[in-house]
Coordinates of C-alpha atoms in Angstrom, one line a residue:
X1 CA 105.8 75.1 149.1
X2 CA 106.1 74.1 152.7
X3 CA 108.6 71.7 154.3
X4 CA 107.9 70.1 157.6
X5 CA 109.3 67.2 159.6
X6 CA 106.8 65.0 161.4
X7 CA 107.6 62.6 164.2
X8 CA 105.8 59.4 163.6
X9 CA 105.6 56.4 165.9
X10 CA 105.1 52.8 164.8
X11 CA 107.3 52.6 161.7
X12 CA 109.9 49.8 161.7
X13 CA 110.4 48.4 158.2
X14 CA 110.4 49.0 154.5
X15 CA 106.7 48.3 154.4
X16 CA 106.1 51.1 156.8
X17 CA 108.3 53.4 154.6
X18 CA 106.3 52.5 151.5
X19 CA 102.9 52.9 153.2
X20 CA 103.7 56.3 154.6
X21 CA 105.4 57.7 151.5
X22 CA 102.7 56.2 149.3
X23 CA 99.8 57.8 151.3
X24 CA 101.4 61.2 151.2
X25 CA 102.2 60.9 147.5
X26 CA 98.5 60.1 146.8
X27 CA 97.7 63.5 148.3
X28 CA 100.0 65.2 145.8
X29 CA 102.9 65.8 148.3
X30 CA 106.4 64.3 148.6
X31 CA 107.6 62.4 151.7
X32 CA 110.9 60.9 152.7
X33 CA 110.9 58.6 155.8
X34 CA 113.8 58.3 158.1
X35 CA 113.2 55.1 160.1
X36 CA 116.1 55.5 162.5
X37 CA 114.8 59.0 163.5
X38 CA 111.2 58.0 163.4
X39 CA 110.6 61.0 161.2
X40 CA 108.9 61.9 157.9
X41 CA 110.1 64.9 155.9
X42 CA 107.2 66.3 153.9
X43 CA 107.1 68.8 151.1
X44 CA 103.7 70.1 150.1
X45 CA 101.8 73.0 148.6
X46 CA 99.9 74.6 151.4
X47 CA 97.5 76.1 148.9
X48 CA 96.3 72.6 148.0
X49 CA 96.8 70.6 151.2
X50 CA 96.7 71.3 154.9
X51 CA 99.1 69.7 157.4
X52 CA 96.1 68.1 159.0
X53 CA 95.3 66.3 155.7
X54 CA 98.8 64.9 155.6
X55 CA 98.7 63.8 159.3
X56 CA 95.4 62.1 158.7
X57 CA 96.7 60.2 155.7
X58 CA 99.6 58.9 157.7
X59 CA 97.4 58.0 160.7
X60 CA 95.0 56.2 158.3
X61 CA 98.0 53.8 157.5
X62 CA 98.1 52.9 161.2
X63 CA 100.9 55.1 162.5
X64 CA 100.8 57.8 165.2
X65 CA 101.9 61.4 164.3
X66 CA 103.2 62.8 167.5
X67 CA 104.6 66.2 166.3

């Protein structure tokens, strides 16, 4: 399992939290959003998913992954 923290711009409310966490969960990973920090902690199996897949899922929700 891999753990990574991504900086994500554009999140401001609980809808944002639900959108990001839900998109990552659909991929089979776990995510915890920290709105104040503008960050998403992600835990995933790198044998099943790539970090690029996770970033794409977040960006598909309308947010910008900056790191």
